[in-house]
Coordinates of C-alpha atoms in Angstrom, one line a residue:
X677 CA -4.9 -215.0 104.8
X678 CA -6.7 -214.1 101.7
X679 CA -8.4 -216.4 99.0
X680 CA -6.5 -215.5 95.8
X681 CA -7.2 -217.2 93.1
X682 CA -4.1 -215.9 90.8
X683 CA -1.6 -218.0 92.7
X684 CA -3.2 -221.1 91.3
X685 CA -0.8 -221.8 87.9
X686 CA -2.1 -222.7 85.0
X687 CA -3.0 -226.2 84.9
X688 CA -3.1 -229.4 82.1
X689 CA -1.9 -227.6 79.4
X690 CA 1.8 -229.2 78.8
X691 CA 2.0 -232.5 77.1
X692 CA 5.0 -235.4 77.8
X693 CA 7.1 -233.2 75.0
X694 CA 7.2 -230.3 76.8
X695 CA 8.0 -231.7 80.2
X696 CA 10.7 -233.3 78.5
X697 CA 11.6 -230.4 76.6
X698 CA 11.9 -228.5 80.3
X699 CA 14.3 -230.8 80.8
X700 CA 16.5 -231.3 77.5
X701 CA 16.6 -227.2 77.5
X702 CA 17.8 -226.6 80.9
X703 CA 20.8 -228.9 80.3
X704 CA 22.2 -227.1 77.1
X705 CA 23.2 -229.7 75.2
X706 CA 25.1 -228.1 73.1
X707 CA 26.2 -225.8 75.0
X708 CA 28.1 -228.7 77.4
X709 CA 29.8 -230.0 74.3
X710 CA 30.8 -227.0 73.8
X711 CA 32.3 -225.5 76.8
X712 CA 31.8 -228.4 79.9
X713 CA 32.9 -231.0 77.5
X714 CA 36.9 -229.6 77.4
X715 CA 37.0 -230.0 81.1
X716 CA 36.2 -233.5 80.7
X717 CA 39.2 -234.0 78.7
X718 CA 41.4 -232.3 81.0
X719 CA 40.7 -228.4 80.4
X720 CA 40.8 -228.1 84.4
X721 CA 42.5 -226.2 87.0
X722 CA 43.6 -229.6 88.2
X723 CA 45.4 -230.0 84.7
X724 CA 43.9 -233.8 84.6
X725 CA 40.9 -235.3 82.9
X726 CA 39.7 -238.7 80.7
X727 CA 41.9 -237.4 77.9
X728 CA 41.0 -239.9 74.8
X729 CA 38.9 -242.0 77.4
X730 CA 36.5 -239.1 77.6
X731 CA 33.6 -240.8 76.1
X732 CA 33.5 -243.7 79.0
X733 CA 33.9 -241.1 81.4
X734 CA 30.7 -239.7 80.1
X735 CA 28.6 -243.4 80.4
X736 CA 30.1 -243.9 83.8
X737 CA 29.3 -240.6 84.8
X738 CA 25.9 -240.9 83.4
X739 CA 25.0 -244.1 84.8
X740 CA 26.0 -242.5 88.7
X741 CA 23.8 -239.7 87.8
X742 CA 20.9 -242.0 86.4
X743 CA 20.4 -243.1 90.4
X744 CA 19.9 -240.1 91.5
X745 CA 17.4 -239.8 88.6
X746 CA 15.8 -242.9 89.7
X747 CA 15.0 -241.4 93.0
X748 CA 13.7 -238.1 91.9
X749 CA 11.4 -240.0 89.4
X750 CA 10.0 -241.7 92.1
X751 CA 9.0 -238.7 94.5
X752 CA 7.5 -237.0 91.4
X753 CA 5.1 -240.2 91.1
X754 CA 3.9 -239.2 94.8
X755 CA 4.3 -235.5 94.8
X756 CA 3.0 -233.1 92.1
X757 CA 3.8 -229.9 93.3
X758 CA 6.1 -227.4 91.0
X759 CA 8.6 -227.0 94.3
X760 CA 9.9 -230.3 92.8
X761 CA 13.3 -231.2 94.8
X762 CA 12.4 -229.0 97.7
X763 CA 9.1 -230.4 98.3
X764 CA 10.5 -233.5 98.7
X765 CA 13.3 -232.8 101.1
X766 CA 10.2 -231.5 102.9
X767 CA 8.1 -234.7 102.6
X768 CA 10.6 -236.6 104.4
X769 CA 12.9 -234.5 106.8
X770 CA 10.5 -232.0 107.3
X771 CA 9.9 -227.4 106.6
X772 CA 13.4 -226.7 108.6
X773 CA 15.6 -229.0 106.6
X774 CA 13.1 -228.7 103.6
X775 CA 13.1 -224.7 103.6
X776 CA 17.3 -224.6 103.5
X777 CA 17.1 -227.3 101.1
X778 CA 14.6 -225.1 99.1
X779 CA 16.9 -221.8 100.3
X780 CA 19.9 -223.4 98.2
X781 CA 18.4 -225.1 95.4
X782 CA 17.1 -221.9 94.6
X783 CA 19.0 -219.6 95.2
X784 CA 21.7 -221.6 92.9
X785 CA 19.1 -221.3 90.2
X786 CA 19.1 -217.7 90.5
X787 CA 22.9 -217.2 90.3
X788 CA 23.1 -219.8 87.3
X789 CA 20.0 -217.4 85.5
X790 CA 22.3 -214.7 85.9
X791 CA 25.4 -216.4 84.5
X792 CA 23.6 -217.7 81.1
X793 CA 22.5 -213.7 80.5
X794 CA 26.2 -212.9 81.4
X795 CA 27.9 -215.5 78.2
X796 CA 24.9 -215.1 76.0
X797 CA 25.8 -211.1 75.8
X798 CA 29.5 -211.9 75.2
X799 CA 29.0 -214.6 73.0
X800 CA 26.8 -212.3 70.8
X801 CA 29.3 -210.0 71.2
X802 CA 32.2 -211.6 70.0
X803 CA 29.6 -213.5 67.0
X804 CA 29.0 -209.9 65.9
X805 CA 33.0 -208.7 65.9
X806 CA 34.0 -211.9 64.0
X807 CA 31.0 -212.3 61.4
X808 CA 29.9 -208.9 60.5
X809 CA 32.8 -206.8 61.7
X810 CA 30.5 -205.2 64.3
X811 CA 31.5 -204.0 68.0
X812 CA 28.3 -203.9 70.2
X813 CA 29.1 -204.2 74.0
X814 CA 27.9 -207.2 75.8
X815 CA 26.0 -205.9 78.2
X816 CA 23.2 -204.1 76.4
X817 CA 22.9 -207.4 74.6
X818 CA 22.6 -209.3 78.1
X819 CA 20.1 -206.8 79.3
X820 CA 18.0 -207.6 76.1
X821 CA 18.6 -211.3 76.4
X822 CA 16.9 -210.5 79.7
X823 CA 13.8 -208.4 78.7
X824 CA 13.1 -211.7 76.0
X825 CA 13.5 -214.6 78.0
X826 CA 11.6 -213.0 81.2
X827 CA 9.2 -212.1 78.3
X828 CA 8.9 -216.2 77.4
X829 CA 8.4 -216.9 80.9
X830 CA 5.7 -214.6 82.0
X831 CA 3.5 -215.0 78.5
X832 CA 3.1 -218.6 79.0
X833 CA 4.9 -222.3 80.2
X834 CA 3.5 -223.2 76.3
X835 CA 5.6 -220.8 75.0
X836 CA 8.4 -221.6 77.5
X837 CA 8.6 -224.6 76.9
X838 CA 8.0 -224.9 72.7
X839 CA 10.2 -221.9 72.4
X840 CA 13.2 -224.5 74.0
X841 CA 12.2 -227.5 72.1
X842 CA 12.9 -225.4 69.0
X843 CA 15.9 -223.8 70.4
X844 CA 17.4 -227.3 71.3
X845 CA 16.2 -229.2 68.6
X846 CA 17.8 -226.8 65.9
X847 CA 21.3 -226.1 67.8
X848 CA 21.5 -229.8 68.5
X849 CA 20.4 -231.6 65.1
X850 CA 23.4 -229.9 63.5
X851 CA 25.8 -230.6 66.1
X852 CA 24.7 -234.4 66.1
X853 CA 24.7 -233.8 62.1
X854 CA 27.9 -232.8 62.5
X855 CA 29.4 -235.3 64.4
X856 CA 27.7 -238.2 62.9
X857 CA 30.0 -236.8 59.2
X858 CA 32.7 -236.8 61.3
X859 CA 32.7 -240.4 62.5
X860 CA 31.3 -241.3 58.5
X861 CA 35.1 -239.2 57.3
X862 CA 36.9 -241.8 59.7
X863 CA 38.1 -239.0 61.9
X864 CA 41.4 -237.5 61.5
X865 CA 43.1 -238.3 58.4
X866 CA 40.2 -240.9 57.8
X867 CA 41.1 -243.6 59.9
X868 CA 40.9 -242.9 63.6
X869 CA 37.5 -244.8 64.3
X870 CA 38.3 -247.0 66.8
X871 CA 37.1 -248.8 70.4
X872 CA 39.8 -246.9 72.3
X873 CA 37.8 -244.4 73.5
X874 CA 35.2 -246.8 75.3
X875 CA 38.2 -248.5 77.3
X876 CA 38.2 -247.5 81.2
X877 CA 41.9 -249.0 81.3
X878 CA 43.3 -246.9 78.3
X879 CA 44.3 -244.5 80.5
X880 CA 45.1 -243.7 84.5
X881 CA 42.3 -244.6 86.7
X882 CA 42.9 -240.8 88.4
X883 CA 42.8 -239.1 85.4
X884 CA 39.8 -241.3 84.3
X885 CA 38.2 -240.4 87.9
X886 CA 38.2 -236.9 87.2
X887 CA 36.5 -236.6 83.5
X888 CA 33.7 -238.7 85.8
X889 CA 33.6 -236.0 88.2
X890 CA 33.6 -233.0 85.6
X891 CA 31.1 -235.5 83.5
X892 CA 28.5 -235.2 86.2
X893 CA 28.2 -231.3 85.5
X894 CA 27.2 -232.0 82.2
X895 CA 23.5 -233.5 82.9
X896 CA 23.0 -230.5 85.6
X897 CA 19.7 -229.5 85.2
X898 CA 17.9 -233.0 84.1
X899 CA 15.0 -232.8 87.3
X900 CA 13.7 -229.4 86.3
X901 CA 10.8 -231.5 84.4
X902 CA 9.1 -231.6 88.1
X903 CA 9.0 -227.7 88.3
X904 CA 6.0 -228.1 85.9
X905 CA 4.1 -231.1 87.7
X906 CA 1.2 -228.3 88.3
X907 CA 1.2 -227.5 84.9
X908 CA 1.1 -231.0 82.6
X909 CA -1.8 -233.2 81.9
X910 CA -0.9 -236.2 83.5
X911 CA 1.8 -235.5 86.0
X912 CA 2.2 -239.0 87.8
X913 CA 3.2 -240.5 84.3
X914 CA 4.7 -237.5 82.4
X915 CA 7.5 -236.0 85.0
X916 CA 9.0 -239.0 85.8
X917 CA 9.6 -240.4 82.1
X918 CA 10.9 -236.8 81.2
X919 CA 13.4 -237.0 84.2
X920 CA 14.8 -240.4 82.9
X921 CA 14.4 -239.9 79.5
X922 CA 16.1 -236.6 79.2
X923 CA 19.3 -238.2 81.0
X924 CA 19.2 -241.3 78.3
X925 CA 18.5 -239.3 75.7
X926 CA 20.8 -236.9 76.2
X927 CA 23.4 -239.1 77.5
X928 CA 23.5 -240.7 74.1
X929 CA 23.8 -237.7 73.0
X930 CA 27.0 -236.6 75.1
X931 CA 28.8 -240.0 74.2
X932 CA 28.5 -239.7 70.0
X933 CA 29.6 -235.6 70.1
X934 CA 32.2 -236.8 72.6
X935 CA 33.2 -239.5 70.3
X936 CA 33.3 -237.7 67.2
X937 CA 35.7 -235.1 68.6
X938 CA 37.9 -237.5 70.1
X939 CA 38.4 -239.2 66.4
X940 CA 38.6 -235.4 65.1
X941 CA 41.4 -234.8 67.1
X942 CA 42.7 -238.3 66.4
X943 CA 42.4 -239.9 70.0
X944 CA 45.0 -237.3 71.3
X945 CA 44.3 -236.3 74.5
X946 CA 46.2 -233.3 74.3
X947 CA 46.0 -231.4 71.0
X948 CA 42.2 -232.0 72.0
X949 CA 42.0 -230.6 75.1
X950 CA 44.7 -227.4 74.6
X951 CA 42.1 -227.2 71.5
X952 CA 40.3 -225.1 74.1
X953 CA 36.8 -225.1 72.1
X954 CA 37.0 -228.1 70.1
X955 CA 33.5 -227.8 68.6
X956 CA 34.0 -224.4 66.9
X957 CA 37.6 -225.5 66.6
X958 CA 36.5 -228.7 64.2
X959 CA 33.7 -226.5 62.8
X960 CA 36.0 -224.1 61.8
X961 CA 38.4 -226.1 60.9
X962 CA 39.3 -227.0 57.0
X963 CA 39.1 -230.8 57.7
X964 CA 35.8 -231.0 58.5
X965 CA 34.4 -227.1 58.3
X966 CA 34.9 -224.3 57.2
X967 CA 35.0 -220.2 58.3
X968 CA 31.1 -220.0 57.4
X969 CA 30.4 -223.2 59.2
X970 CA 32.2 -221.9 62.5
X971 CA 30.0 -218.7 62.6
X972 CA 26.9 -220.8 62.3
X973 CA 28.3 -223.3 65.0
X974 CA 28.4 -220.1 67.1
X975 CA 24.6 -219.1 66.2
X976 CA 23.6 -222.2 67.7
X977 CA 25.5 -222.3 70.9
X978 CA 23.9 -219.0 71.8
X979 CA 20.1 -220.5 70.4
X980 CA 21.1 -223.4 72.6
X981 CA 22.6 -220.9 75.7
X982 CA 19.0 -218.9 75.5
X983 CA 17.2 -222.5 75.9
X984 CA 19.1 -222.6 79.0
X985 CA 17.9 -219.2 79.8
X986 CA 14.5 -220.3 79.5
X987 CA 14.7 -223.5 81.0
X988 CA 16.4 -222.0 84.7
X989 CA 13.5 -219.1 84.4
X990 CA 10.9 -221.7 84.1
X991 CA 12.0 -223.4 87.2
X992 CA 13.5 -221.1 89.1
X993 CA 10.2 -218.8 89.4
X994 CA 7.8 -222.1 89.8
X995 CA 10.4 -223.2 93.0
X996 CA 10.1 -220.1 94.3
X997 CA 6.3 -219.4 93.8
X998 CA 5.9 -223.2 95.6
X999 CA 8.0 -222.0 98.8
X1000 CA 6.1 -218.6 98.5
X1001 CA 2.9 -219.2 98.9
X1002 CA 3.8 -221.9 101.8
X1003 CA 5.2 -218.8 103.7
X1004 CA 8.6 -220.1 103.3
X1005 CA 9.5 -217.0 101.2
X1006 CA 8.2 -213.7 100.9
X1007 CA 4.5 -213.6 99.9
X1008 CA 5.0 -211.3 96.9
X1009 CA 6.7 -214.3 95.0
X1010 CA 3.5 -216.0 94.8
X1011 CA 1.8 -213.3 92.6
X1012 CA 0.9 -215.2 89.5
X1013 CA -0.3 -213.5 86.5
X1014 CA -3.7 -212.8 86.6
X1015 CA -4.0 -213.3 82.8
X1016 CA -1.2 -215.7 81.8
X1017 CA -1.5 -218.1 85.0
X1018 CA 3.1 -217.9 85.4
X1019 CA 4.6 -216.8 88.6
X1020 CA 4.6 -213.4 87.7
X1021 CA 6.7 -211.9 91.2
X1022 CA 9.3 -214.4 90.9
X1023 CA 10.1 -213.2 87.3
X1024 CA 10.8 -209.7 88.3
X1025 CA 12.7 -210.9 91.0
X1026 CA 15.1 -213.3 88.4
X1027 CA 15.1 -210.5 86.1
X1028 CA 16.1 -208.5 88.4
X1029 CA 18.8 -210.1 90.1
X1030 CA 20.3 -210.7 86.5
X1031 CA 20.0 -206.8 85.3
X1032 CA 21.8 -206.1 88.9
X1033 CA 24.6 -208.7 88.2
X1034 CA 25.4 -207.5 84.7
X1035 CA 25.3 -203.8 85.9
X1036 CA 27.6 -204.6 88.4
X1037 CA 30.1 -206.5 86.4
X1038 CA 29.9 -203.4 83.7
X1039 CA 30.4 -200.8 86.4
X1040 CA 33.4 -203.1 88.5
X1041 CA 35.2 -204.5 85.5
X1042 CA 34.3 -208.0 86.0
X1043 CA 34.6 -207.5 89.4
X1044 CA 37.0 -210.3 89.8
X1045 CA 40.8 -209.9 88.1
X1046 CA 40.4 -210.4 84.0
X1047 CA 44.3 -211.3 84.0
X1048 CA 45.2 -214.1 81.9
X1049 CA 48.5 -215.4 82.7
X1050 CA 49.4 -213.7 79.3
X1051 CA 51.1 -210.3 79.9
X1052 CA 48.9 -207.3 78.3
X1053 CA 46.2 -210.0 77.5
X1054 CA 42.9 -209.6 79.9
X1055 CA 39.8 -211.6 79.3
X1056 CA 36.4 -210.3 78.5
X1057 CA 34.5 -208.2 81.0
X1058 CA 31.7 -210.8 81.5
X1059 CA 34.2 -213.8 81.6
X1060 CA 35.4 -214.0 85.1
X1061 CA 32.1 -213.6 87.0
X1062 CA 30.1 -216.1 84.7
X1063 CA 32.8 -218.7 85.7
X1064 CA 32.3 -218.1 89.2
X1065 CA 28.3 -218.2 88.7
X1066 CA 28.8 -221.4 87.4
X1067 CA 30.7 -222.9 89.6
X1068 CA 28.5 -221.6 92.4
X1069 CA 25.4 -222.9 90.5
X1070 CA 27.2 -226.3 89.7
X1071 CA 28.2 -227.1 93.0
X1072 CA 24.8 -225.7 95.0
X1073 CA 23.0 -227.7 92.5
X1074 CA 25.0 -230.8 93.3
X1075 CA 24.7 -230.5 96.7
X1076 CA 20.9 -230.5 96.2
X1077 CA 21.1 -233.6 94.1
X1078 CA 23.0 -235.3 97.2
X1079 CA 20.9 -234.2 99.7
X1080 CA 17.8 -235.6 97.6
X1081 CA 19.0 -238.8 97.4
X1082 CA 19.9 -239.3 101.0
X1083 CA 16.0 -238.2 101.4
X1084 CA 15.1 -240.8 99.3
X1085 CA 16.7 -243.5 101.1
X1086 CA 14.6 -242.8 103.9
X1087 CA 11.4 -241.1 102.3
X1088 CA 10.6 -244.0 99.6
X1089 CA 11.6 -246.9 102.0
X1090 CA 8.3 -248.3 102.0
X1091 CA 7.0 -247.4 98.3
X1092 CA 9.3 -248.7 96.3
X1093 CA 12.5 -251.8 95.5
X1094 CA 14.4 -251.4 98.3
X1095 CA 17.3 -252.7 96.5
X1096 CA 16.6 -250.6 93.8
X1097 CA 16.7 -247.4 96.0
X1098 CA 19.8 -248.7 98.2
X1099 CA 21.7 -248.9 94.5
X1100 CA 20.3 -245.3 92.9
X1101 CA 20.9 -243.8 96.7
X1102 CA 24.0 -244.9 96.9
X1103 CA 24.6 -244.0 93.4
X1104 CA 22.8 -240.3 93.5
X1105 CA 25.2 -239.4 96.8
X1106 CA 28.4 -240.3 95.1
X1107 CA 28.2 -238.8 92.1
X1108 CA 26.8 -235.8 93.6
X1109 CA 29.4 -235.6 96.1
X1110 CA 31.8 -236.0 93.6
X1111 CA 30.4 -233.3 91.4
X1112 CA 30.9 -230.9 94.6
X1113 CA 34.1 -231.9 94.9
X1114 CA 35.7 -231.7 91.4
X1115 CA 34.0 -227.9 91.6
X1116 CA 35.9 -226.4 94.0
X1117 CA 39.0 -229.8 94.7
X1118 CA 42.5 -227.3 93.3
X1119 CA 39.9 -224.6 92.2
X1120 CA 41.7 -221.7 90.9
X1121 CA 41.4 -218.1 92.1
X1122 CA 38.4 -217.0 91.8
X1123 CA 36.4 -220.1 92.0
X1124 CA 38.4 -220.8 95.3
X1125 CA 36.1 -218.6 96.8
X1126 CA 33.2 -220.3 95.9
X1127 CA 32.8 -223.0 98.7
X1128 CA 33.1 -219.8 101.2
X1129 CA 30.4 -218.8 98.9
X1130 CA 28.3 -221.5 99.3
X1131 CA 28.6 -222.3 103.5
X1132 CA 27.8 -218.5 103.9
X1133 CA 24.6 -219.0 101.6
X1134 CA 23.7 -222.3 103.3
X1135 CA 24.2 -220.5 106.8
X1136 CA 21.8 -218.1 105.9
X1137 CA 19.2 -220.2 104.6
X1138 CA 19.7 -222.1 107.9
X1139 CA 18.8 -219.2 109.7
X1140 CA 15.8 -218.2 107.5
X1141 CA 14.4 -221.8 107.8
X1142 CA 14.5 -221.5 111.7
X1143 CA 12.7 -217.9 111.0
X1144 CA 9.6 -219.1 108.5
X1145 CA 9.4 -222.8 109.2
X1146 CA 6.5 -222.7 111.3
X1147 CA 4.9 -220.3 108.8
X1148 CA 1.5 -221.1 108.0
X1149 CA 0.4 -220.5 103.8
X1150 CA 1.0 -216.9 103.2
X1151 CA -1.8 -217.3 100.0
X1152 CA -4.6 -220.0 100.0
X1153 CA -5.0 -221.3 96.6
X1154 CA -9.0 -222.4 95.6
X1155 CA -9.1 -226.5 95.5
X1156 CA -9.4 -228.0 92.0
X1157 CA -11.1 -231.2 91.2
X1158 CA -9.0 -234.5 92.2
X1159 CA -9.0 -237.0 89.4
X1160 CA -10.2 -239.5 91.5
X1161 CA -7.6 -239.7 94.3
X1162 CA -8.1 -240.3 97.4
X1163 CA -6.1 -237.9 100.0
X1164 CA -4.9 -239.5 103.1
X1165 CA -3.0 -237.4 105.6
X1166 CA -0.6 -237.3 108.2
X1167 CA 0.1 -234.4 110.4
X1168 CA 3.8 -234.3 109.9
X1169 CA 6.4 -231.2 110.1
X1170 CA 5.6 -230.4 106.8
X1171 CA 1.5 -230.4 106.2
X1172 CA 1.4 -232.3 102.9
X1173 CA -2.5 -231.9 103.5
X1174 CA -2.1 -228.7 103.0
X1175 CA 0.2 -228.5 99.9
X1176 CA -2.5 -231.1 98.4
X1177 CA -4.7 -228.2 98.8
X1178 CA -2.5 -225.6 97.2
X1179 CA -1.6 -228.3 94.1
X1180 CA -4.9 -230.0 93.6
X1181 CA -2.8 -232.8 93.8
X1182 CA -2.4 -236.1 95.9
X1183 CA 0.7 -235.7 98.1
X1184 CA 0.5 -239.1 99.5

């Protein structure tokens, strides 16, 4: 082993906003009103969702999702490393279950980096034709998506990370904006505000079951404020409040554009879900829009898309650099930038598993069948594999969520409320499993192929786990100064002695 200094990541530098930005950005806001949001309703291959009911389906699902929150704060009060969920699937089962934990996790990230270069080049696309009358092909303006974002990451997590807030905070003021002048109008025709939409019993219990489950998808993406626990000031305070205060803040946030819409559409169910994309529908739209308006409501989905983009870089490369330098991956991951202090190998490796995806969906057609159930009508090149990215990503992601909150159960039994942790358990595994399994429950070909997908990808990871395990640190990182903690250790499976030495941080 060789002392290398550049595997150390830059330290102290970002404050509470940009943890919390991290966070905000990697969920898209307005992107999931946008696109997620219709499946909610009842856009689905299942054909059923909350319909009008969709904006309790949101708080119910958000509240499920908040418990799995709970726990994740609470291992990022104990554990500031930027492997985030993978470290602590380590801390308490141990480097076999933790390394196919970790295998999964990231290895979802990775597809779901790949998917947001896929939509951001056809969205542009399609912006372009509409707008300006001009036909550029999506995939050079993927590949340049790619060449910016992975330039984002690698310059600097400040950058990352205010480059998102401003993103976000743009695409999703107007959208808020927007819907807050829809709900002033009265909705549709001027006098559809009403309490409907908060009732659970205004509509099946079913169909009110599975907007919860599509719900959950929505707030994918809210932990990735631990992947920077190396990098903030004051970790013990700042990750956890991000965690839970991107899911309230952001939760609000999903139940007043859901809202809006739902009085837009005048609390049918149906017109608003066979809308298809109800936010550029409305933006577009001469009751509340208008032509221009819809083109700059599709500006800002993409600004808010390329948050995304930045958000699954920034914790995809830190996850992997974590698992890198443990041995746990391979030891080039753990380069970091000599200059910038970012994990320098694991952005070639996400850039380059996106440039190969988009290459390969440009050279196979879309790879899977562009038919649309509309004779002579196919859908864009980029559209089927970004939906089965996403449903990959969404469910692996899930499964991560479920699995860390059935390690916290048992991990935090003696740190923390022990009712408090049997209620946000309990609540974490539910909604996680349920997110699973309104991802692949009727799934529609080609997303029925994704649950093969994912036991192949777990098998593997199960195998490479058994493999590195026992791995000792391929890169030793030089200590940093403690702020006054004390490290106490205990030879476990996992030697969190020894990732206190790679973080500079107290694993105990």
């Amino acid at each position: 082993m060789s002392s290398t200094p550049t595997a150390a990541l830059g330290r102290k530098r970002v404050t509470m906003t940009g943890v919390l930005a991290q966070s905000v950005g990697f969920m898209g806001p307005v992107f999931s009103v946008a696109t997620l949001l219709p499946l909610i309703v009842g856009l689905s291959a299942t054909g059923r969702g909350a319909g009008a009911a969709t904006p309790v389906a949101i708080v119910i699902a958000g509240v499920g999702i908040f418990g799995a929150g709970w726990v994740i704060a609470q291992y990022a009060k104990r554990i500031h490393l930027c492997g985030s969920l993978y470290e602590y699937v380590c801390d308490t089962f141990g480097a076999r279950v933790g390394v196919a934990a970790g295998w999964l996790y990231y290895g979802a990230m990775l597809v779901l980096g790949a998917a947001t270069f896929l939509v951001l080049g056809g969205l542009t696309q399609s912006f372009l034709q509409t707008a300006f009358s001009v036909d550029v092909p999506w995939w050079p303006l993927s590949l340049g998506f790619i060449v910016a974002v992975m330039a984002i990451v690698v310059v600097g997590v400040q950058v990352s990370v205010r480059a998102q807030l401003a993103l976000v905070l743009i695409s999703s003021a107007v959208v808020l904006g927007f819907s807050l002048y829809i709900i002033a109008k009265g909705g549709h025709g001027g006098h559809s505000n009403s309490a409907k939409p908060f009732n659970p019993f205004s509509i099946a219990g079913l169909d009110l079951l599975y907007g919860v489950l599509y719900g959950i998808n929505m707030f994918i993406g809210f932990e990735s404020a631990a992947n920077l626990a190396e990098e903030t000031d004051d970790p013990k305070r700042h990750v956890p409040r991000a965690v839970l205060w991107s899911l309230t803040i952001v939760g609000a946030y999903f139940v007043v554009t859901a809202y809006a819409q739902d009085v837009a559409f005048g609390l049918d169910g149906a017109a608003w879900k066979n809308s298809v994309f109800p936010l550029q529908v409305l933006a577009s739209g001469p009751e509340f829009g208008s032509a221009g308006f819809g083109d700059f409501m599709s500006v800002l989905i993409i600004l808010d898309i390329a948050a995304v983009a930045i958000g699954v870089g920034v914790a995809a490369t830190r996850g992997m650099l974590a698992m890198a330098r443990a041995g746990r991956l391979p030891s080039a991951l753990a380069g970091v930038h000599p200059r910038f202090g970012t994990p320098w190998g694991a952005s070639l490796l996400v850039g380059a598993f996106s440039v190969g995806a988009i290459l390969l969906v440009r050279f196979d057609d879309g790879v899977f069948s562009r038919a649309t159930g509309q004779p002579g009508s196919l859908q864009p090149q980029w559209a089927p594999m970004f939906g089965w990215m996403a449903g990959f990503a969404g469910a692996g992601l899930a499964l991560m969520y479920l699995a860390v909150s059935v390690a916290g159960a048992r991990g935090l039994w003696h740190e923390v409320n022990r009712i408090k942790l049997v209620v946000a358990a309990a609540a974490g595994v539910l909604v996680a499993g349920g997110a699973v399994f309104g991802a692949v429950y009727k799934a529609a070909s080609p997303l029925d192929t994704v649950p093969w997908a994912l036991l192949v990808w777990i098998g593997a990871g199960a195998i490479w786990s058994a493999v590195v395990a026992g791995r000792r640190p391929a890169v030793e990182v030089e200590a940093v100064e403690l702020e006054a903690v004390e490290v106490e250790a205990v030879e476990l499976e996992f030697p969190t002695v020894q990732n206190a030495a790679l973080s500079g941080e107290s694993a105990s």
